[in-house]
CSV table of C-alpha atoms and ligand atoms in Angstrom, one decimal:
chain,number,residue,atom,x,y,z
G,1,UNK,CA,43.5,4.2,37.5
G,2,UNK,CA,42.7,0.5,37.4
G,3,UNK,CA,39.0,1.4,37.2
G,4,UNK,CA,39.6,3.6,34.1
G,5,UNK,CA,41.5,0.8,32.5
G,6,UNK,CA,38.5,-1.6,32.9
G,7,UNK,CA,36.1,1.0,31.3
G,8,UNK,CA,38.4,1.2,28.3
G,9,UNK,CA,38.8,-2.5,28.1
G,10,UNK,CA,35.0,-3.1,28.2
G,11,UNK,CA,34.3,-0.5,25.6
G,12,UNK,CA,36.8,-2.2,23.3
G,13,UNK,CA,35.4,-5.7,23.9
G,14,UNK,CA,31.7,-5.0,23.8
G,15,UNK,CA,31.3,-3.8,20.2
G,16,UNK,CA,32.8,-7.1,19.2
G,17,UNK,CA,30.1,-8.9,21.2
G,18,UNK,CA,27.4,-6.8,19.5
G,19,UNK,CA,28.8,-7.6,16.1
G,20,UNK,CA,29.0,-11.3,16.7
G,21,UNK,CA,25.4,-11.8,15.5
G,22,UNK,CA,25.2,-10.9,11.8
G,23,UNK,CA,22.7,-8.2,10.9
G,24,UNK,CA,19.5,-9.8,9.5
G,25,UNK,CA,17.5,-8.8,6.5
G,26,UNK,CA,13.9,-8.8,5.5
G,27,UNK,CA,13.0,-11.8,3.5
G,28,UNK,CA,10.0,-12.0,1.2
G,29,UNK,CA,8.4,-15.4,1.9
G,30,UNK,CA,5.4,-15.1,-0.4
G,31,UNK,CA,4.2,-12.4,-2.9
G,32,UNK,CA,1.2,-11.8,-5.1
G,33,UNK,CA,0.2,-9.4,-7.9
G,34,UNK,CA,-3.3,-10.4,-7.1
G,35,UNK,CA,-4.7,-13.0,-4.6
G,36,UNK,CA,-5.1,-16.5,-6.0
G,37,UNK,CA,-8.0,-18.5,-4.6
G,38,UNK,CA,-7.9,-22.3,-4.8
G,39,UNK,CA,-11.1,-24.4,-4.4
G,40,UNK,CA,-11.7,-27.9,-3.1
G,41,UNK,CA,-13.3,-28.8,-6.4
G,42,UNK,CA,-13.7,-27.3,-9.9
G,43,UNK,CA,-17.5,-27.4,-9.3
G,44,UNK,CA,-17.0,-25.1,-6.2
G,45,UNK,CA,-15.0,-22.7,-8.3
G,46,UNK,CA,-17.6,-22.6,-11.1
G,47,UNK,CA,-20.4,-22.0,-8.5
G,48,UNK,CA,-18.4,-19.2,-6.9
G,49,UNK,CA,-17.9,-17.5,-10.3
G,50,UNK,CA,-21.6,-17.9,-11.2
G,51,UNK,CA,-22.7,-16.3,-7.9
G,52,UNK,CA,-20.3,-13.4,-8.1
G,53,UNK,CA,-18.2,-14.8,-5.2
G,54,UNK,CA,-14.9,-14.9,-7.0
G,55,UNK,CA,-13.6,-11.5,-7.9
G,56,UNK,CA,-9.9,-11.6,-7.2
G,57,UNK,CA,-9.3,-7.9,-7.8
G,58,UNK,CA,-11.6,-7.2,-4.8
G,59,UNK,CA,-9.3,-9.1,-2.4
G,60,UNK,CA,-7.0,-7.3,0.0
G,61,UNK,CA,-5.0,-9.6,2.4
G,62,UNK,CA,-4.7,-8.0,5.8
G,63,UNK,CA,-3.1,-10.4,8.3
G,64,UNK,CA,-0.5,-13.1,8.5
G,65,UNK,CA,0.1,-15.7,11.2
G,66,UNK,CA,2.3,-18.7,11.1
G,67,UNK,CA,2.4,-21.9,13.0
G,68,UNK,CA,4.8,-24.9,13.3
G,69,UNK,CA,3.3,-28.3,14.0
G,70,UNK,CA,5.2,-31.5,14.6
G,71,UNK,CA,3.0,-33.5,12.1
G,72,UNK,CA,1.4,-30.8,9.9
G,73,UNK,CA,4.7,-28.9,9.5
G,74,UNK,CA,4.9,-25.2,9.1
G,75,UNK,CA,1.7,-23.3,7.9
G,76,UNK,CA,1.2,-19.7,7.0
G,77,UNK,CA,-2.3,-18.3,7.4
G,78,UNK,CA,-3.8,-15.1,5.9
G,79,UNK,CA,-7.0,-13.2,6.1
G,80,UNK,CA,-9.0,-11.5,3.4
G,81,UNK,CA,-11.9,-9.4,5.0
G,82,UNK,CA,-15.1,-9.0,3.0
G,83,UNK,CA,-14.9,-5.3,2.4
G,84,UNK,CA,-17.0,-6.0,-0.6
G,85,UNK,CA,-18.5,-9.0,-2.5
G,86,UNK,CA,-16.4,-11.4,-4.5
G,87,UNK,CA,-14.3,-12.9,-1.7
G,88,UNK,CA,-14.8,-16.7,-1.7
G,89,UNK,CA,-13.3,-17.1,1.7
G,90,UNK,CA,-11.9,-14.9,4.4
G,91,UNK,CA,-9.4,-17.1,6.2
G,92,UNK,CA,-6.9,-19.1,4.3
G,93,UNK,CA,-3.7,-21.1,4.4
G,94,UNK,CA,-1.0,-20.4,1.8
G,95,UNK,CA,-0.1,-23.5,-0.2
G,96,UNK,CA,3.1,-24.3,-2.2
G,97,UNK,CA,1.2,-24.4,-5.5
G,98,UNK,CA,2.1,-21.4,-7.6
G,99,UNK,CA,0.3,-19.5,-10.3
G,100,UNK,CA,1.5,-16.4,-12.3
G,101,UNK,CA,-0.1,-14.0,-9.8
G,102,UNK,CA,1.3,-15.8,-6.8
G,103,UNK,CA,0.9,-18.8,-4.4
G,104,UNK,CA,-2.5,-20.5,-4.3
G,105,UNK,CA,-4.7,-20.1,-1.1
G,106,UNK,CA,-6.9,-22.7,0.3
G,107,UNK,CA,-9.8,-22.0,2.7
G,108,UNK,CA,-9.2,-22.7,6.4
G,109,UNK,CA,-10.3,-24.9,8.1
G,110,UNK,CA,-12.4,-25.8,5.1
G,111,UNK,CA,-14.6,-24.2,2.4
G,112,UNK,CA,-17.9,-25.1,4.2
G,113,UNK,CA,-17.0,-22.6,6.9
G,114,UNK,CA,-16.9,-19.7,4.4
G,115,UNK,CA,-19.4,-20.1,1.6
G,116,UNK,CA,-22.6,-18.9,3.4
G,117,UNK,CA,-21.5,-15.2,3.0
G,118,UNK,CA,-23.4,-14.0,6.1
G,119,UNK,CA,-26.5,-16.2,5.7
G,120,UNK,CA,-25.4,-18.6,8.4
G,121,UNK,CA,-23.9,-17.1,11.6
G,122,UNK,CA,-22.6,-20.5,12.8
G,123,UNK,CA,-20.0,-20.1,9.9
G,124,UNK,CA,-17.3,-17.5,9.4
G,125,UNK,CA,-18.5,-14.2,7.9
G,126,UNK,CA,-15.5,-11.8,7.6
G,127,UNK,CA,-12.2,-11.8,9.4
G,128,UNK,CA,-9.6,-9.0,9.6
G,129,UNK,CA,-7.0,-10.6,12.0
G,130,UNK,CA,-6.2,-13.7,14.0
G,131,UNK,CA,-3.9,-14.6,16.9
G,132,UNK,CA,-2.1,-18.0,17.4
G,133,UNK,CA,-1.1,-18.9,20.9
G,134,UNK,CA,1.5,-21.2,22.5
G,135,UNK,CA,-1.4,-23.6,23.1
G,136,UNK,CA,-1.6,-24.5,19.4
G,137,UNK,CA,-4.9,-22.6,19.1
G,138,UNK,CA,-5.9,-20.0,16.5
G,139,UNK,CA,-8.2,-17.2,17.7
G,140,UNK,CA,-10.3,-16.0,14.8
G,141,UNK,CA,-12.0,-12.6,15.2
G,142,UNK,CA,-15.1,-12.6,13.0
G,143,UNK,CA,-16.5,-9.1,12.5
G,144,UNK,CA,-19.8,-10.4,11.1
G,145,UNK,CA,-19.8,-7.5,8.5
G,146,UNK,CA,-19.8,-7.8,4.7
G,147,UNK,CA,-19.8,-4.6,2.6
G,148,UNK,CA,-20.8,-2.5,5.6
G,149,UNK,CA,-23.8,-4.7,6.5
G,150,UNK,CA,-23.8,-6.4,9.9
G,151,UNK,CA,-25.0,-9.9,8.8
G,152,UNK,CA,-24.1,-11.6,12.1
G,153,UNK,CA,-23.0,-10.6,15.6
G,154,UNK,CA,-19.2,-10.5,15.9
G,155,UNK,CA,-17.7,-13.7,17.3
G,156,UNK,CA,-14.5,-15.2,18.5
G,157,UNK,CA,-13.8,-18.7,17.2
G,158,UNK,CA,-11.0,-20.8,18.6
G,159,UNK,CA,-9.6,-23.5,16.4
G,160,UNK,CA,-7.4,-26.3,17.6
G,161,UNK,CA,-4.5,-26.4,15.2
G,162,UNK,CA,-3.7,-30.1,16.1
G,163,UNK,CA,-7.1,-31.2,14.7
G,164,UNK,CA,-8.2,-28.2,12.7
G,165,UNK,CA,-11.6,-28.3,14.4
G,166,UNK,CA,-13.6,-25.7,16.4
G,167,UNK,CA,-12.6,-25.8,20.1
G,168,UNK,CA,-14.7,-22.8,21.4
G,169,UNK,CA,-17.1,-20.2,20.2
G,170,UNK,CA,-18.0,-16.9,21.9
G,171,UNK,CA,-20.6,-14.7,20.4
G,172,UNK,CA,-20.5,-11.1,21.6
G,173,UNK,CA,-23.7,-9.8,23.2
G,174,UNK,CA,-25.4,-6.8,21.7
G,175,UNK,CA,-24.1,-4.5,24.5
G,176,UNK,CA,-20.5,-5.1,23.4
G,177,UNK,CA,-20.9,-3.5,20.0
G,178,UNK,CA,-23.1,-1.3,17.9
G,179,UNK,CA,-24.2,-3.0,14.6
G,180,UNK,CA,-22.3,-1.5,11.6
G,181,UNK,CA,-20.9,1.3,13.7
G,182,UNK,CA,-18.5,-1.1,15.4
G,183,UNK,CA,-15.9,-3.1,13.6
G,184,UNK,CA,-13.9,-5.7,15.5
G,185,UNK,CA,-10.5,-5.9,13.7
G,186,UNK,CA,-7.6,-7.0,16.0
G,187,UNK,CA,-7.4,-9.7,18.7
G,188,UNK,CA,-4.5,-9.9,21.1
G,189,UNK,CA,-4.3,-13.0,23.3
G,190,UNK,CA,-2.4,-13.4,26.6
G,191,UNK,CA,-2.3,-16.9,28.0
G,192,UNK,CA,-1.7,-17.1,31.8
G,193,UNK,CA,-1.1,-20.8,32.1
G,194,UNK,CA,0.8,-21.9,29.0
G,195,UNK,CA,2.2,-25.4,28.4
G,196,UNK,CA,4.1,-27.4,29.4
G,197,UNK,CA,2.9,-26.8,33.0
G,198,UNK,CA,-0.3,-24.9,32.3
G,199,UNK,CA,-3.5,-26.2,30.7
G,200,UNK,CA,-4.4,-23.1,28.6
G,201,UNK,CA,-7.5,-22.5,30.6
G,202,UNK,CA,-6.8,-18.9,31.7
G,203,UNK,CA,-6.5,-16.3,29.0
G,204,UNK,CA,-7.6,-12.9,28.1
G,205,UNK,CA,-8.4,-11.6,24.6
G,206,UNK,CA,-8.1,-7.9,23.9
G,207,UNK,CA,-10.1,-6.7,20.9
G,208,UNK,CA,-9.9,-3.4,19.0
G,209,UNK,CA,-13.2,-1.8,17.9
G,210,UNK,CA,-11.7,0.4,15.2
G,211,UNK,CA,-14.8,2.4,14.2
G,212,UNK,CA,-16.8,2.7,17.5
G,213,UNK,CA,-13.6,3.5,19.4
G,214,UNK,CA,-13.3,0.9,22.1
G,215,UNK,CA,-11.6,-2.1,23.5
G,216,UNK,CA,-13.4,-5.4,24.4
G,217,UNK,CA,-11.8,-7.7,26.9
G,218,UNK,CA,-12.8,-11.4,26.8
G,219,UNK,CA,-12.0,-13.6,29.8
G,220,UNK,CA,-11.9,-17.3,29.3
G,221,UNK,CA,-12.5,-18.4,32.9
G,222,UNK,CA,-15.6,-16.2,33.2
G,223,UNK,CA,-16.4,-16.9,29.5
G,224,UNK,CA,-17.6,-13.3,29.3
G,225,UNK,CA,-16.6,-10.0,27.8
G,226,UNK,CA,-16.7,-6.3,28.8
G,227,UNK,CA,-16.2,-3.0,27.1
G,228,UNK,CA,-13.6,-0.4,27.9
G,229,UNK,CA,-13.6,3.1,26.3
G,230,UNK,CA,-11.2,6.0,26.6
G,231,UNK,CA,-10.5,9.2,24.8
G,232,UNK,CA,-7.2,7.9,23.6
G,233,UNK,CA,-9.0,5.3,21.4
G,234,UNK,CA,-10.3,8.0,19.1
G,235,UNK,CA,-8.7,9.0,15.8
G,236,UNK,CA,-7.1,12.5,15.6
G,237,UNK,CA,-8.3,14.4,12.5
G,238,UNK,CA,-4.9,16.2,12.4
G,239,UNK,CA,-3.4,12.8,11.5
G,240,UNK,CA,-6.3,11.5,9.3
G,241,UNK,CA,-4.7,12.3,6.0
G,242,UNK,CA,-1.8,10.0,5.2
G,243,UNK,CA,0.9,9.8,2.7
G,244,UNK,CA,2.6,6.6,1.6
G,245,UNK,CA,5.1,6.5,-1.3
G,246,UNK,CA,3.8,9.9,-2.4
G,247,UNK,CA,0.1,8.9,-2.5
G,248,UNK,CA,-2.2,10.7,-0.2
G,249,UNK,CA,-5.4,9.2,1.2
G,250,UNK,CA,-7.7,9.8,4.1
G,251,UNK,CA,-8.3,7.1,6.7
G,252,UNK,CA,-9.8,8.1,10.0
G,253,UNK,CA,-9.4,4.7,11.8
G,254,UNK,CA,-9.5,4.7,15.6
G,255,UNK,CA,-8.4,2.0,18.0
G,256,UNK,CA,-6.1,-0.2,15.8
G,257,UNK,CA,-2.8,-1.7,16.9
G,258,UNK,CA,-2.4,-3.7,20.2
G,259,UNK,CA,0.7,-5.1,21.9
G,260,UNK,CA,1.6,-6.2,25.4
G,261,UNK,CA,4.5,-6.9,27.7
G,262,UNK,CA,2.1,-8.8,30.0
G,263,UNK,CA,1.9,-5.8,32.3
G,264,UNK,CA,0.6,-3.0,30.1
G,265,UNK,CA,-1.6,-3.0,27.1
G,266,UNK,CA,0.0,-0.7,24.5
G,267,UNK,CA,-2.4,0.7,21.9
G,268,UNK,CA,-2.9,3.4,19.3
G,269,UNK,CA,-5.5,4.6,16.9
G,270,UNK,CA,-4.4,4.5,13.2
G,271,UNK,CA,-5.1,8.2,12.7
G,272,UNK,CA,-2.6,9.3,15.4
G,273,UNK,CA,1.1,9.6,16.1
G,274,UNK,CA,0.7,8.7,19.8
G,275,UNK,CA,1.2,5.4,21.6
G,276,UNK,CA,-0.9,4.9,24.7
G,277,UNK,CA,-0.9,2.4,27.5
G,278,UNK,CA,-3.1,1.1,30.3
G,279,UNK,CA,-2.1,-1.5,33.0
G,280,UNK,CA,-3.6,-4.9,32.3
G,281,UNK,CA,-4.6,-5.2,36.0
G,282,UNK,CA,-7.0,-2.3,35.4
G,283,UNK,CA,-8.7,-3.6,32.3
G,284,UNK,CA,-8.7,-7.2,33.4
G,285,UNK,CA,-10.9,-6.3,36.4
G,286,UNK,CA,-14.5,-6.4,35.1
G,287,UNK,CA,-15.8,-4.7,38.2
G,288,UNK,CA,-14.0,-1.5,37.2
G,289,UNK,CA,-16.2,-1.1,34.1
G,290,UNK,CA,-19.5,-2.5,35.4
G,291,UNK,CA,-21.1,0.9,36.0
G,292,UNK,CA,-19.5,2.7,33.1
G,293,UNK,CA,-17.4,1.7,30.1
G,294,UNK,CA,-15.3,4.9,30.3
G,295,UNK,CA,-14.3,4.4,34.0
G,296,UNK,CA,-10.8,4.7,35.3
G,297,UNK,CA,-9.7,7.5,32.9
G,298,UNK,CA,-6.6,8.3,35.1
G,299,UNK,CA,-5.2,4.8,34.4
G,300,UNK,CA,-4.7,5.5,30.7
G,301,UNK,CA,-1.5,7.4,29.7
G,302,UNK,CA,0.3,8.7,26.7
G,303,UNK,CA,3.5,6.8,26.3
G,304,UNK,CA,4.9,9.1,23.6
G,305,UNK,CA,4.9,10.1,19.9
G,306,UNK,CA,6.3,8.5,16.8
G,307,UNK,CA,7.5,10.2,13.6
G,308,UNK,CA,4.3,9.4,11.6
G,309,UNK,CA,1.2,7.2,11.9
G,310,UNK,CA,1.5,3.4,11.7
G,311,UNK,CA,-1.1,0.6,11.5
G,312,UNK,CA,-0.6,-2.7,13.2
G,313,UNK,CA,2.1,-3.4,15.8
G,314,UNK,CA,3.7,-6.3,17.7
G,315,UNK,CA,6.0,-6.7,20.7
G,316,UNK,CA,8.7,-9.4,21.3
G,317,UNK,CA,9.7,-11.1,24.5
G,318,UNK,CA,12.4,-8.5,25.1
G,319,UNK,CA,9.7,-5.8,25.1
G,320,UNK,CA,10.7,-4.3,21.8
G,321,UNK,CA,7.7,-2.7,20.1
G,322,UNK,CA,7.7,-2.9,16.3
G,323,UNK,CA,5.6,-0.8,13.9
G,324,UNK,CA,6.0,0.4,10.3
G,325,UNK,CA,5.5,4.2,9.9
G,326,UNK,CA,3.8,5.6,6.8
G,327,UNK,CA,5.9,8.7,5.9
G,328,UNK,CA,8.7,8.1,5.8
G,329,UNK,CA,8.2,4.4,5.4
G,330,UNK,CA,10.3,2.8,8.2
G,331,UNK,CA,10.3,-0.4,10.2
G,332,UNK,CA,10.8,0.9,13.7
G,333,UNK,CA,11.7,-0.5,17.0
G,334,UNK,CA,11.1,1.1,20.4
G,335,UNK,CA,12.0,-0.2,23.8
G,336,UNK,CA,9.7,0.7,26.8
G,337,UNK,CA,12.6,1.5,29.1
G,338,UNK,CA,13.3,4.6,26.9
G,339,UNK,CA,11.1,7.6,26.4
G,340,UNK,CA,9.0,7.1,23.3
G,341,UNK,CA,10.1,9.9,21.0
G,342,UNK,CA,11.7,10.3,17.6
G,343,UNK,CA,15.2,10.0,19.0
G,344,UNK,CA,14.5,6.6,20.5
G,345,UNK,CA,12.4,5.4,17.6
G,346,UNK,CA,15.1,3.2,16.0
G,347,UNK,CA,14.9,2.4,12.3
G,348,UNK,CA,15.6,-1.2,11.3
G,349,UNK,CA,17.1,-1.2,7.8
G,350,UNK,CA,14.5,-2.5,5.3
G,351,UNK,CA,13.7,-2.0,1.6
G,352,UNK,CA,10.8,0.5,1.7
G,353,UNK,CA,9.1,-0.9,-1.4
G,354,UNK,CA,8.5,-4.1,0.5
G,355,UNK,CA,6.7,-2.5,3.5
G,356,UNK,CA,4.1,-0.1,2.0
G,357,UNK,CA,1.3,-0.3,4.6
G,358,UNK,CA,2.0,-3.2,6.9
G,359,UNK,CA,-1.5,-4.3,8.1
G,360,UNK,CA,-0.5,-7.6,9.7
G,361,UNK,CA,2.4,-8.2,12.1
G,362,UNK,CA,3.2,-11.0,14.5
G,363,UNK,CA,6.2,-12.1,16.6
G,364,UNK,CA,6.5,-15.8,16.0
G,365,UNK,CA,8.7,-18.2,17.9
G,366,UNK,CA,10.2,-20.6,15.4
G,367,UNK,CA,10.9,-24.4,15.9
G,368,UNK,CA,14.3,-23.7,17.5
G,369,UNK,CA,12.8,-21.2,19.9
G,370,UNK,CA,14.0,-18.0,18.2
G,371,UNK,CA,11.7,-15.1,17.6
G,372,UNK,CA,10.9,-13.8,14.1
G,373,UNK,CA,8.9,-10.8,12.9
G,374,UNK,CA,6.3,-11.7,10.3
G,375,UNK,CA,4.5,-9.0,8.3
G,376,UNK,CA,1.8,-8.6,5.6
G,377,UNK,CA,2.1,-5.5,3.5
G,378,UNK,CA,-0.6,-4.5,1.0
G,379,UNK,CA,-0.1,-1.0,-0.4
G,380,UNK,CA,-3.4,0.2,1.1
G,381,UNK,CA,-2.7,3.7,-0.3
G,382,UNK,CA,-3.3,2.3,-3.8
G,383,UNK,CA,-6.4,0.4,-2.8
G,384,UNK,CA,-7.8,3.6,-1.2
G,385,UNK,CA,-7.1,5.7,-4.3
G,386,UNK,CA,-8.0,3.1,-6.9
G,387,UNK,CA,-4.5,3.1,-8.4
G,388,UNK,CA,-3.8,-0.6,-8.0
G,389,UNK,CA,-1.9,-2.1,-10.9
G,390,UNK,CA,-2.2,-5.9,-10.9
G,391,UNK,CA,0.8,-6.2,-13.2
G,392,UNK,CA,3.0,-5.3,-10.2
G,393,UNK,CA,3.6,-7.1,-7.0
G,394,UNK,CA,1.1,-5.7,-4.5
G,395,UNK,CA,1.0,-8.0,-1.5
G,396,UNK,CA,3.8,-9.5,0.4
G,397,UNK,CA,4.4,-11.8,3.4
G,398,UNK,CA,7.7,-10.9,5.0
G,399,UNK,CA,9.9,-12.4,7.7
G,400,UNK,CA,12.8,-11.1,9.7
G,401,UNK,CA,14.7,-13.0,12.4
G,402,UNK,CA,15.1,-10.8,15.6
G,403,UNK,CA,18.2,-12.4,17.1
G,404,UNK,CA,20.5,-9.6,16.0
G,405,UNK,CA,18.3,-6.9,17.5
G,406,UNK,CA,17.7,-8.8,20.7
G,407,UNK,CA,21.4,-9.7,21.1
G,408,UNK,CA,22.4,-6.0,20.6
G,409,UNK,CA,19.9,-4.8,23.1
G,410,UNK,CA,21.2,-7.3,25.7
G,411,UNK,CA,24.8,-6.4,25.0
G,412,UNK,CA,24.1,-2.7,25.5
G,413,UNK,CA,22.3,-3.4,28.8
G,414,UNK,CA,25.3,-5.5,29.9
G,415,UNK,CA,27.6,-2.7,29.0
G,416,UNK,CA,25.7,-0.1,31.1
G,417,UNK,CA,25.5,-2.4,34.1
G,418,UNK,CA,29.2,-3.3,34.0
G,419,UNK,CA,30.2,0.4,33.6
G,420,UNK,CA,28.2,1.2,36.8
G,421,UNK,CA,30.1,-1.5,38.7
G,422,UNK,CA,33.6,-0.6,37.4
I,501,LIG,C1,-11.5,-4.9,41.0
I,501,LIG,O1,-11.9,-3.6,41.2
I,501,LIG,C2,-12.7,-3.3,42.3
I,501,LIG,C3,-13.1,-1.9,42.3
I,501,LIG,O2,-13.6,-1.5,41.0
I,501,LIG,C4,-12.0,-3.7,43.6
I,501,LIG,O3,-12.8,-3.5,44.7
I,501,LIG,C5,-11.5,-5.1,43.5
I,501,LIG,O4,-10.7,-5.4,44.7
I,501,LIG,C6,-10.7,-5.3,42.2
I,501,LIG,N1,-10.3,-6.8,42.2
I,501,LIG,C7,-9.1,-7.2,42.0
I,501,LIG,C8,-8.9,-8.7,41.9
I,501,LIG,O5,-8.1,-6.4,42.0
């Protein structure tokens, strides 16, 4: 009798606890009709125009990453891969200067890193995505490819965000990729010895090869990389035709989105509705893949299926996995302690017009230690079909605090535990 009373009491009290954090909304931090490239000098701009290196309608922003620094303040970075010519720089910081098409970019770390356009492999050639770590470092994954030509080997560049200088460079050996066939697009970094105790010496970088269907693991202590391949990294032709906001396009991208809870690597190809996983302990062991890149097939598993394909993904410290599905357009959350199926794919309310093709996504810990989801959306369906209208807003950087979601998931866990003990 008393037990039943407690159950009722807890059920009455807990919804109140869940509601005590206000539901958050998606906020547009920056938006563009067309990308706006600033230059260090007017002479640099004139030279870029003369050489065909400034064609703003060719520019598609892909990634977003943000960083807070005690002296430099808060900075938001974006990437513009050189799918084609006319891109003056491929990694930029967003400034507070505004023009009619949107906020003005400036090259990062500076213009001299970008204006060789593949003729100098010590510089940056083309970047899809970056990763910023708790060590104040930005990992820049340079594909080395412009307009489908492999100008330089792919490389990993590590910039120190305190000094904005190069801290480390790793050039991938020719056995790690196949020129032009491979395309290194996504880096995910896990630091094993973070500050304040650690010295940021032990880390792994996981890299998605989207077109030659593989994963490359870089180990900082060994300063070497190895390749891992598995059938789950291939695109599924049954999910190669996509529909976003009623526009159909074909994109047969393989290995694409990466996320981790520090035990498993979660991954999926873009042309797929499945999420897959492999234990980090398996892929972190170079010996396992010494004889054969497609070793240990039994260690890879299907986690589950989502409602429709999604591109990039991210995971927070509560192990919530976020991804924006294509059709219907939904910002979704899934928790690894539930089966991954449509029933447990939870929709986070969001204005669908803001999140048409989210190609960049990061969980960022802000200056008061709270996690936020940052996204870049770019309406890739319109780029693919050639229906872009530069009179409309096409590119957006979005932010959403996660405290309401994280608080709700803790509360429901509390509830289930307390009910068991009652
Ligand atoms: C790595 O894998 C090999 C077998 O491929 C095994 O013998 C070795 O113990 C593993 N190392 C670690 C640290 O787990």
